[in-house]
Coordinates of C-alpha atoms in Angstrom, one line a residue:
X1 CA 0.0 0.0 0.0
X2 CA 1.9 3.1 1.2
X3 CA 4.9 3.8 3.2
X4 CA 3.9 5.1 6.7
X5 CA 7.1 7.1 6.9
X6 CA 6.1 9.4 4.0
X7 CA 4.5 12.7 4.7
X8 CA 1.1 13.8 3.3
X9 CA 2.7 16.2 0.9
X10 CA 5.0 13.5 -0.6
X11 CA 2.0 11.1 -0.8
X12 CA -0.1 13.7 -2.5
X13 CA 2.6 14.3 -5.0
X14 CA 2.9 10.7 -5.8
X15 CA -0.9 10.3 -6.1
X16 CA -1.3 7.9 -3.3
X17 CA -3.5 10.1 -1.1
X18 CA -6.7 9.4 -3.2
X19 CA -6.4 5.7 -2.4
X20 CA -6.0 6.3 1.4
X21 CA -8.9 8.8 1.6
X22 CA -11.3 6.5 -0.2
X23 CA -10.5 3.7 2.3
X24 CA -10.9 6.1 5.3
X25 CA -14.4 7.2 4.2
X26 CA -15.5 3.6 3.9
X27 CA -14.3 2.8 7.4
X28 CA -16.0 5.9 8.8
X29 CA -19.4 5.0 7.3
X30 CA -19.4 1.6 8.9
X31 CA -19.0 2.7 12.5
X32 CA -21.9 4.9 13.7
X33 CA -22.6 3.4 17.1
X34 CA -23.6 5.6 20.0
X35 CA -20.6 4.7 22.1
X36 CA -18.2 5.9 19.5
X37 CA -20.0 9.2 19.1
X38 CA -20.1 10.0 22.8
X39 CA -17.4 12.0 24.5
X40 CA -15.5 9.9 27.0
X41 CA -15.5 11.1 30.6
X42 CA -13.5 9.4 33.4
X43 CA -15.3 11.2 36.2
X44 CA -12.3 13.1 37.6
X45 CA -13.9 16.5 37.1
X46 CA -15.2 16.8 40.7
X47 CA -11.9 15.8 42.3
X48 CA -9.8 18.7 43.5
X49 CA -6.4 19.0 41.9
X50 CA -7.2 16.7 39.0
X51 CA -8.6 18.8 36.3
X52 CA -7.9 20.5 33.0
X53 CA -5.2 23.0 32.4
X54 CA -6.4 26.4 33.4
X55 CA -7.2 28.9 30.7
X56 CA -4.3 31.1 31.6
X57 CA -0.7 30.0 31.2
X58 CA 2.6 31.5 31.7
X59 CA 5.3 31.9 29.0
X60 CA 7.1 28.9 30.2
X61 CA 4.6 26.2 31.1
X62 CA 0.8 25.8 31.5
X63 CA -0.5 26.4 35.0
X64 CA -2.6 23.8 36.8
X65 CA -5.4 24.4 39.2
X66 CA -4.3 23.5 42.7
X67 CA -6.7 22.2 45.3
X68 CA -7.5 24.5 48.3
X69 CA -5.3 23.9 51.3
X70 CA -7.1 22.4 54.3
X71 CA -5.5 23.0 57.7
X72 CA -6.2 20.4 60.4
X73 CA -6.1 20.7 64.1
X74 CA -2.8 19.8 65.8
X75 CA -4.6 18.4 68.9
X76 CA -1.9 20.0 71.0
X77 CA -3.7 21.0 74.2
X78 CA -0.9 22.2 76.3
X79 CA 1.9 24.8 75.4
X80 CA 5.4 23.6 75.2
X81 CA 6.6 26.6 77.3
X82 CA 4.1 27.7 79.9
X83 CA 3.5 31.4 80.7
X84 CA 5.5 32.5 83.7
X85 CA 4.0 35.7 85.0
X86 CA 6.8 36.7 87.6
X87 CA 9.4 36.9 84.8
X88 CA 7.0 38.9 82.6
X89 CA 6.2 41.2 85.5
X90 CA 9.9 41.8 86.1
X91 CA 10.3 42.7 82.4
X92 CA 7.4 45.1 82.5
X93 CA 8.8 46.8 85.6
X94 CA 12.2 47.2 84.0
X95 CA 10.6 48.7 80.8
X96 CA 8.5 51.1 82.8
X97 CA 11.6 52.2 84.8
X98 CA 13.5 52.9 81.6
X99 CA 10.8 54.6 79.5
X100 CA 8.5 56.2 82.1
X101 CA 10.9 57.0 85.0
X102 CA 11.0 60.8 84.5
X103 CA 8.0 61.3 82.2
X104 CA 6.1 64.6 82.2
X105 CA 2.6 64.5 80.7
X106 CA 2.2 66.0 77.3
X107 CA -0.7 65.4 75.1
X108 CA 1.7 65.1 72.1
X109 CA 4.4 63.0 73.6
X110 CA 2.4 60.7 75.9
X111 CA 0.8 58.7 73.1
X112 CA 4.2 58.1 71.5
X113 CA 5.5 56.9 74.9
X114 CA 2.6 54.5 75.3
X115 CA 3.3 53.0 71.9
X116 CA 7.0 52.7 72.7
X117 CA 6.2 51.0 76.1
X118 CA 3.7 48.6 74.4
X119 CA 6.2 47.7 71.6
X120 CA 9.1 47.1 73.9
X121 CA 6.9 45.0 76.2
X122 CA 5.7 42.9 73.3
X123 CA 9.3 42.3 72.1
X124 CA 10.4 41.3 75.6
X125 CA 7.6 38.8 76.0
X126 CA 8.1 37.3 72.5
X127 CA 11.8 36.9 73.3
X128 CA 10.9 34.8 76.3
X129 CA 9.6 32.1 73.9
X130 CA 6.1 31.4 75.1
X131 CA 4.8 29.6 72.1
X132 CA 1.1 29.3 71.1
X133 CA 0.1 32.4 73.0
X134 CA -1.6 35.5 71.7
X135 CA -0.1 38.5 73.4
X136 CA -2.3 41.6 73.9
X137 CA -0.7 44.7 75.5
X138 CA -2.9 47.6 76.8
X139 CA -0.9 50.7 78.0
X140 CA -2.8 53.7 79.4
X141 CA -1.1 57.0 80.2
X142 CA -3.3 59.7 81.8
X143 CA -2.7 63.1 83.3
X144 CA -2.9 63.5 87.0
X145 CA -5.6 66.0 87.9
X146 CA -6.9 64.8 91.3
X147 CA -9.2 62.3 89.7
X148 CA -9.8 58.6 90.2
X149 CA -9.1 56.0 87.6
X150 CA -10.9 52.6 87.4
X151 CA -10.1 50.0 84.7
X152 CA -12.3 47.0 84.3
X153 CA -11.9 44.4 81.6
X154 CA -13.7 41.1 81.3
X155 CA -13.1 38.2 79.1
X156 CA -14.3 34.6 78.6
X157 CA -11.1 32.5 78.8
X158 CA -9.5 29.3 80.0
X159 CA -8.4 29.9 83.6
X160 CA -5.8 27.1 83.3
X161 CA -3.9 28.4 80.3
X162 CA -4.7 32.1 79.9
X163 CA -3.2 34.7 82.2
X164 CA -2.4 38.4 82.6
X165 CA -0.1 40.8 84.4
X166 CA -1.0 44.3 85.6
X167 CA 1.4 47.0 86.7
X168 CA 1.4 50.8 87.1
X169 CA 3.7 53.7 87.8
X170 CA 3.1 57.3 88.8
X171 CA 5.0 60.5 88.3
X172 CA 4.0 64.0 89.6
X173 CA 2.2 64.9 86.4
X174 CA 1.0 61.5 84.9
X175 CA 0.4 57.8 85.6
X176 CA 0.6 54.7 83.5
X177 CA -1.1 51.4 83.7
X178 CA 0.2 48.4 81.8
X179 CA -2.0 45.3 81.4
X180 CA -0.6 42.4 79.4
X181 CA -2.9 39.5 78.4
X182 CA -1.7 36.1 77.2
X183 CA -4.4 33.9 75.6
X184 CA -3.5 30.4 74.6
X185 CA -4.2 29.4 71.0
X186 CA -5.4 25.8 70.6

């Protein structure tokens, strides 16, 4: 018949293409079953990560749709390093002595001092290595004008793992109250 290594162009030039096309039309007319006409589907379209190539592609390679990441619980119920409030209280006292020792109240400078105290306290507590704790720092600086100050905060928390420290300082013109909460993340 014909040599399979020849290209269509060379076959057309030699006149052999007419013979092949007539045999192909005869074979196409014979097979009209429903199974052959149906598009095959293997049922992987609903499975994440197994799908078609996305419509967009980069210059180098086609991009595939990736399945969404699912994070599972670690089932770790206790922290590796438990919160030790006396050491954190010492760090808070040291930071207040350094940054608030001779502070004079100013409505422009006191908020900056509160942010600096809060940031330094957060850095010091994070350096202590209490893992799996969320650290919340509340620093309040107020001017002394013969007034009273009450601070009440209530939370719903786990009394075995969650904790807080509270410390304060006074100068002739201002006072500061620092409250640091540590909440365990499960």
